[in-house]
Each structure stands twice: as structure tokens, then as C-alpha cells.
PDB file of C-alpha atoms in Angstrom:
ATOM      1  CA  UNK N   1      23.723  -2.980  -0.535  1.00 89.00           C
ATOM      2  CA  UNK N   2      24.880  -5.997  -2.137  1.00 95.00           C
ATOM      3  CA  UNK N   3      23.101  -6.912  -5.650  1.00 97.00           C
ATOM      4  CA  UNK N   4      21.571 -10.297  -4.041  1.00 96.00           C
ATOM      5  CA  UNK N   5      20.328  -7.826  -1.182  1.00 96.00           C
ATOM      6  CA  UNK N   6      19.012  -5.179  -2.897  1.00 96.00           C
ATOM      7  CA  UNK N   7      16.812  -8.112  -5.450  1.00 97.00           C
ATOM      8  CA  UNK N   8      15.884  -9.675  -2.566  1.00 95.00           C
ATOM      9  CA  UNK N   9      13.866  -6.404  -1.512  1.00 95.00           C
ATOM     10  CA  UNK N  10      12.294  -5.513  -4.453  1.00 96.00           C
ATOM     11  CA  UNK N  11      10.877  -8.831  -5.210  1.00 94.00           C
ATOM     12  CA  UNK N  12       8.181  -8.372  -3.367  1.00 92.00           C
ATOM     13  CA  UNK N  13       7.153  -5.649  -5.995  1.00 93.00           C
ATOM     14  CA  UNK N  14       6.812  -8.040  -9.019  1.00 93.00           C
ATOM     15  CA  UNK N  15       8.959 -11.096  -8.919  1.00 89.00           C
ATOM     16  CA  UNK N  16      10.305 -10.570 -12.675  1.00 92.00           C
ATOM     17  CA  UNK N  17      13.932 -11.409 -12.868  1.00 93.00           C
ATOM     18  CA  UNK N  18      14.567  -9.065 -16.359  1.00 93.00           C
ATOM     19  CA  UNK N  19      12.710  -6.003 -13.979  1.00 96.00           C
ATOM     20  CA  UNK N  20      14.336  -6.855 -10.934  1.00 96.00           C
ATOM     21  CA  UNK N  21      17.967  -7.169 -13.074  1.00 96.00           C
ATOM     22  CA  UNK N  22      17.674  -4.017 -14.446  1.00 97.00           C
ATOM     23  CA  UNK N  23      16.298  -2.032 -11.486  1.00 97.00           C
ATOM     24  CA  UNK N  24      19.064  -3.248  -9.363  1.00 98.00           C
ATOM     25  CA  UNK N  25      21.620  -2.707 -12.072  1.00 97.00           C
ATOM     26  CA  UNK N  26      20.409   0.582 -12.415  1.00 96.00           C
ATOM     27  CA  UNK N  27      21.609   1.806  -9.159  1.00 96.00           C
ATOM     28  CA  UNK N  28      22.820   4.137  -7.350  1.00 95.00           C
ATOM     29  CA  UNK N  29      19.696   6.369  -8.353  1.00 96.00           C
ATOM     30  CA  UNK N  30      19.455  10.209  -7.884  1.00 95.00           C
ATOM     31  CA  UNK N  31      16.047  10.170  -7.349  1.00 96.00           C
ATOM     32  CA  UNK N  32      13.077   7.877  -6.745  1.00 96.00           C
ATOM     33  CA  UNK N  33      11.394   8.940 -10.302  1.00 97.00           C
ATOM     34  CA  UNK N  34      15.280   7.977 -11.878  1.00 97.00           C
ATOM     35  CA  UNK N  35      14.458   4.481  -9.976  1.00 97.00           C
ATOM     36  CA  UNK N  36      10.652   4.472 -11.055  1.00 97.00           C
ATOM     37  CA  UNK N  37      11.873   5.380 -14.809  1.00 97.00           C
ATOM     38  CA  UNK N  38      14.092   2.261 -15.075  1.00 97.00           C
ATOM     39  CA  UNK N  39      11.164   0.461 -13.445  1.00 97.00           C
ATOM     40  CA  UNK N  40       8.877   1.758 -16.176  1.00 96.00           C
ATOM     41  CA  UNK N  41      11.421   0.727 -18.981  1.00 96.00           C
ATOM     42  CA  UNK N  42      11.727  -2.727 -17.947  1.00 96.00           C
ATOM     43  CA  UNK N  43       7.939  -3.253 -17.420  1.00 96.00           C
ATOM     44  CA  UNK N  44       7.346  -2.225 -21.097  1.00 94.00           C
ATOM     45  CA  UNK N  45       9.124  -5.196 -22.516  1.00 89.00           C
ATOM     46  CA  UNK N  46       6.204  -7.921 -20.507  1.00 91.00           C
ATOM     47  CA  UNK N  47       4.560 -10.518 -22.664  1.00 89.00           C
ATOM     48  CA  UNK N  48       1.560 -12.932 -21.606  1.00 89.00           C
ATOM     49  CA  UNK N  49       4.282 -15.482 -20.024  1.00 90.00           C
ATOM     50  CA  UNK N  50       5.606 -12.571 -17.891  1.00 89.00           C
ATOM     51  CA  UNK N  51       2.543 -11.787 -16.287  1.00 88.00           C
ATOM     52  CA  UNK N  52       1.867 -14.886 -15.832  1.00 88.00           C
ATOM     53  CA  UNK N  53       4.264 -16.030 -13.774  1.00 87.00           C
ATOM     54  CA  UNK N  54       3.727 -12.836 -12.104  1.00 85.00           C
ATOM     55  CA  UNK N  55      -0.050 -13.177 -11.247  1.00 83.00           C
ATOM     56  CA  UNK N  56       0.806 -16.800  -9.828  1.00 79.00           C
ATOM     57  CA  UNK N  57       1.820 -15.061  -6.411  1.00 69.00           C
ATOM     58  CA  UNK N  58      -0.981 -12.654  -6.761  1.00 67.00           C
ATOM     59  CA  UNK N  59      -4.769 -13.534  -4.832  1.00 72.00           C
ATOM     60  CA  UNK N  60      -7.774 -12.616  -6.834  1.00 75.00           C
ATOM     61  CA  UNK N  61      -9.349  -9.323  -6.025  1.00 74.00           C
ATOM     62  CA  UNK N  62     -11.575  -9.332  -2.874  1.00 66.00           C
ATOM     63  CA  UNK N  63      -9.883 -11.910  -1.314  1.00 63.00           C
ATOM     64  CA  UNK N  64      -7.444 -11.691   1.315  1.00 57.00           C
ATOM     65  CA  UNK N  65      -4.188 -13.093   0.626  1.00 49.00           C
ATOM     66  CA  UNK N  66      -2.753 -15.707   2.810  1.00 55.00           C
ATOM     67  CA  UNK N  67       0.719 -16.076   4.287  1.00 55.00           C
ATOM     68  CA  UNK N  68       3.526 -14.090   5.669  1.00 61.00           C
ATOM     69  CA  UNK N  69       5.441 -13.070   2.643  1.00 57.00           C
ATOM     70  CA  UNK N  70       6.374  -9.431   1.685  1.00 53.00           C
ATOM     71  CA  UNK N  71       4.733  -9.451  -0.923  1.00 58.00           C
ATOM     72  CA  UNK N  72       1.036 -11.293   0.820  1.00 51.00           C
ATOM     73  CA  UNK N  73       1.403  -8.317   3.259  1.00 61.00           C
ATOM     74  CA  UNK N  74       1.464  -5.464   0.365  1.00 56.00           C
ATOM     75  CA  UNK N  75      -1.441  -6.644  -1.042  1.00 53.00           C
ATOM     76  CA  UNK N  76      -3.606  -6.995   2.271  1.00 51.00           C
ATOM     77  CA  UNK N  77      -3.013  -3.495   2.384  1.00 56.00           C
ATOM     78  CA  UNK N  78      -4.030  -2.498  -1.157  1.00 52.00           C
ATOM     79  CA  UNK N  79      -6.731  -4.330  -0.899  1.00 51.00           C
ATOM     80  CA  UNK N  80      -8.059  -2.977   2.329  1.00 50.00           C
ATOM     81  CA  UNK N  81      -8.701   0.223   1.070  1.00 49.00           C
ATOM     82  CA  UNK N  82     -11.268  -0.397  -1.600  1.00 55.00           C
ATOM     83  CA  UNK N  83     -14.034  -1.422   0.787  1.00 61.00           C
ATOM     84  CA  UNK N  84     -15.111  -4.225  -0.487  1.00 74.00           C
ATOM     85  CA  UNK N  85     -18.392  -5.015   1.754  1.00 79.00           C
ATOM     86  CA  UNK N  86     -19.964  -8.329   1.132  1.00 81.00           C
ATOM     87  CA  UNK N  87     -22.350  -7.855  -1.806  1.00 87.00           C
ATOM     88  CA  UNK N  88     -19.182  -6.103  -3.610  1.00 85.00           C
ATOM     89  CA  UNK N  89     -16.711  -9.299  -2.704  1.00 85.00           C
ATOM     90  CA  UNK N  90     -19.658 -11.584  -4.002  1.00 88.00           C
ATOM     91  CA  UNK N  91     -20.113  -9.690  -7.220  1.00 91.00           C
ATOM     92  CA  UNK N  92     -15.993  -9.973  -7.379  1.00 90.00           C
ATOM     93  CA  UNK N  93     -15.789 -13.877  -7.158  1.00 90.00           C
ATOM     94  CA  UNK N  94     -18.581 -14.455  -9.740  1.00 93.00           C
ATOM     95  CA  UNK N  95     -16.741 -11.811 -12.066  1.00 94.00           C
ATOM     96  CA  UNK N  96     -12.904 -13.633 -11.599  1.00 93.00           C
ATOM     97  CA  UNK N  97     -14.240 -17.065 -12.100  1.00 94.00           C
ATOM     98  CA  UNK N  98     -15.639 -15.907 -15.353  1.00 96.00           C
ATOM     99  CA  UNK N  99     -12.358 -13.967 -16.207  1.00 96.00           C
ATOM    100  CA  UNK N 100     -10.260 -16.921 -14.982  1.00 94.00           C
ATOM    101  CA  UNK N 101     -12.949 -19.490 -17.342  1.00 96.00           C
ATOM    102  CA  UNK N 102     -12.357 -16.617 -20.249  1.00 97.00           C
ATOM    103  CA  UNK N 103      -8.887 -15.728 -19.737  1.00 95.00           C
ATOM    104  CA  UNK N 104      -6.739 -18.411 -18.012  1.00 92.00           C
ATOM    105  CA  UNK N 105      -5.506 -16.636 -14.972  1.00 90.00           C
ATOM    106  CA  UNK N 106      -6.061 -14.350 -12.323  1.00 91.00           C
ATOM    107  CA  UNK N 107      -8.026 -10.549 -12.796  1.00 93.00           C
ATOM    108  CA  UNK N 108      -5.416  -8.390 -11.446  1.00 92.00           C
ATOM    109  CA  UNK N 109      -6.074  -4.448 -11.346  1.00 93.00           C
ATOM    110  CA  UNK N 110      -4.088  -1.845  -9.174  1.00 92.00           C
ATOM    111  CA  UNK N 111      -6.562  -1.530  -6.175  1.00 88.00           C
ATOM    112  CA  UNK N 112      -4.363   1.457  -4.695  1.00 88.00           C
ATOM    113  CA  UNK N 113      -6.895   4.096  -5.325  1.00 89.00           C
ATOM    114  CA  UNK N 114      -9.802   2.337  -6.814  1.00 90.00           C
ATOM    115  CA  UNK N 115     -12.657   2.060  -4.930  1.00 88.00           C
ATOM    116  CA  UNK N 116     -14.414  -1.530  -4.782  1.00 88.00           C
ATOM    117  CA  UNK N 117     -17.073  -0.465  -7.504  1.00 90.00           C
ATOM    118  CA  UNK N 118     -14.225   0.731  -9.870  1.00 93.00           C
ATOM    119  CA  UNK N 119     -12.677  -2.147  -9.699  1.00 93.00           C
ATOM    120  CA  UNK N 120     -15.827  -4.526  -9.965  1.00 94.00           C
ATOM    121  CA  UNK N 121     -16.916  -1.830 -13.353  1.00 96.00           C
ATOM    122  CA  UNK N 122     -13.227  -2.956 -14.765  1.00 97.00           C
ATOM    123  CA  UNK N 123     -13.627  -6.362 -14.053  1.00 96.00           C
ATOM    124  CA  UNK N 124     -16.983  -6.534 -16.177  1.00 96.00           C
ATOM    125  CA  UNK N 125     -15.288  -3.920 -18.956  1.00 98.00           C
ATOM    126  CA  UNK N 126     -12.352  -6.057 -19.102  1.00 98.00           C
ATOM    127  CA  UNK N 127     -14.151  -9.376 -19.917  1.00 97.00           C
ATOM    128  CA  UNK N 128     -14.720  -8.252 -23.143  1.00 97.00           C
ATOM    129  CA  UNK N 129     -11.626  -7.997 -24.099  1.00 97.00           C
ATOM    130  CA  UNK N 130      -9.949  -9.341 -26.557  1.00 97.00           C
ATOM    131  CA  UNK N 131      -6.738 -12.089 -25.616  1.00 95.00           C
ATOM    132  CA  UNK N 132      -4.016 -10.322 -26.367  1.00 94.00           C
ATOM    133  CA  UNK N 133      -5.856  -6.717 -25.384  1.00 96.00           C
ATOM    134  CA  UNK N 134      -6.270  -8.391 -21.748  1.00 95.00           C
ATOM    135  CA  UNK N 135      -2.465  -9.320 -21.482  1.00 94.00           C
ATOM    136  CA  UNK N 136      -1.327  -5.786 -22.658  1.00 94.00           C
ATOM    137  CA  UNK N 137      -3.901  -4.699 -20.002  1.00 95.00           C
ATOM    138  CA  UNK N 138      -2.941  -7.600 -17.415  1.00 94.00           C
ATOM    139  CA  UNK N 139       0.727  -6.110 -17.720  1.00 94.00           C
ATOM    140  CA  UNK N 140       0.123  -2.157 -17.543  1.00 95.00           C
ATOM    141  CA  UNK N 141      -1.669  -3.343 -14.379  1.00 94.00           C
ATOM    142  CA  UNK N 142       1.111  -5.357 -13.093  1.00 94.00           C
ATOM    143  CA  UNK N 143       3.877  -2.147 -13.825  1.00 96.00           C
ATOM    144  CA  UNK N 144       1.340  -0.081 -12.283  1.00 96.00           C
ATOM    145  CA  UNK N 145       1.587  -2.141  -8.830  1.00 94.00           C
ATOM    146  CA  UNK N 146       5.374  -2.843  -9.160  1.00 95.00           C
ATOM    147  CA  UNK N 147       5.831   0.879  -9.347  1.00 96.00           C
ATOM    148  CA  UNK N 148       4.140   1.819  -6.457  1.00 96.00           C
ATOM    149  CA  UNK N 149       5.077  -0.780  -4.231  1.00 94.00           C
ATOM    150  CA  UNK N 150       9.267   0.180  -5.541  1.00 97.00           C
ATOM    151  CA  UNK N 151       8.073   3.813  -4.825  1.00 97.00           C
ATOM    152  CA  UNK N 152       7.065   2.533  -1.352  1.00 95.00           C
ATOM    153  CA  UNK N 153      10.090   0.854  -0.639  1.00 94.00           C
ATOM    154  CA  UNK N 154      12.379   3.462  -1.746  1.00 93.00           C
ATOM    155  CA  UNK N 155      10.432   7.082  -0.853  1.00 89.00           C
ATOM    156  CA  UNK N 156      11.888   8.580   2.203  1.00 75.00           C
TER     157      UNK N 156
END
């Protein structure tokens, strides 16, 4: 696959050009976990501007994103597993306005196997965090969700 292919189709993971660069450069990969490795790597050098440009594709937790992108589609399906019911999503747009007032951007958290009260819990932990603690957090988050959706693109 060509190089402008291959970044093409793991954008929709986290649209990062230094991550995207060096998993694509990486190739050809023995293994999915060599591929998830490099993935790793490259998420460990995000700072606060990173994510941020990141998170500006991302919806806030509990609601559902809009659009026919890739990457809208991937999280409609993260998100539909937590079971958010009603009271849950309410709780969730109180708690990301106050993160957004407190932090300056979207609350993101891997949903993939959280439950809709986990997340909510981490939502209210994470508000006391510090600024820089909540972008180190913001991006182990972020690599967390890139690697999964790579490891869904490239698992047989």
C-alpha cells in the first residue's frame, strides 16, 4: 500500500501526523503488537497541543457523534457500549461543561470497556486534576483509543 494510502487509513485512529509518520514508516510489521509497539512509542512523545488538536474531531462523552467520517463511525460504536441511559448522559453533560469551563477542551476517556458509571466516576476524579496532570491523562487516553482502533484496523 502506498504511504499516502496506508495514512489515509489510520487517520481515523488519531489524526497526529508525527504518530501517523512513524506508524506508516514503520511498516511492513510482523505482527500487530510490532505495529501497536511503534504506535505506543510515538504516542509517548504527546504534549497539551497534540491532544488538542486531537480532541477537536472527538464528541464529548454521551453524545453521539455526527457525520459520516471514519473516524465519527468508530466512536458511535465505542460509545454504544457503555449504556449510557438518560440520567447517566445528563450527569455526563453537566460533568464536560465543567471539565471544558476547568480545562479548555473536551473530557475524552477510552469508553471501549468502561461502563457508563466508570466513565461518569472518572469524569468527576479527573476534575480535580491538576493542568498539566489532565493533559498527561488527556493523552494516555488518546494512545489508549488510537491503539485499539489501529488494532482494529489491522487484526485479522
Amino acid at each position: 500500500m502506498p504511504v499516502d494510502q496506508a495514512a489515509d487509513l489510520i487517520r481515523p485512529c488519531v489524526d497526529n501526523e508525527h504518530w501517523i509518520t512513524a506508524v506508516v514508516a514503520g511498516r511492513p510489521y510482523a505482527s500487530v503488537e510490532q505495529a501497536l509497539e511503534v504506535a505506543h512509542r510515538a504516542a509517548a512523545t504527546w504534549n497539551a497541543a497534540d491532544v488538542d488538536r486531537a480532541l477537536a474531531q472527538h464528541p464529548r462523552i454521551g453524545e453521539r457523534a455526527g457525520g459520516d467520517t471514519a473516524e465519527a463511525e468508530l466512536s458511535r460504536r465505542e460509545q454504544a457500549a457503555t449504556g449510557i441511559d438518560d440520567t447517566t448522559q445528563a450527569q455526563l453533560l453537566t460533568g464536560n461543561r465543567a471539565y471544558e469551563a476547568r480545562f479548555g477542551r473536551v473530557f475524552l476517556i477510552r469508553a471501549a470497556g468502561r461502563s457508563a458509571t466508570q466513565i461518569l466516576a472518572e469524569l468527576t476524579r479527573r476534575l480535580d486534576n491538576t493542568a498539566e496532570d489532565e493533559v498527561a491523562e488527556a493523552s494516555r487516553e488518546l494512545a489508549q483509543i488510537a491503539a485499539l482502533r489501529l488494532e482494529g484496523l489491522l487484526a485479522p
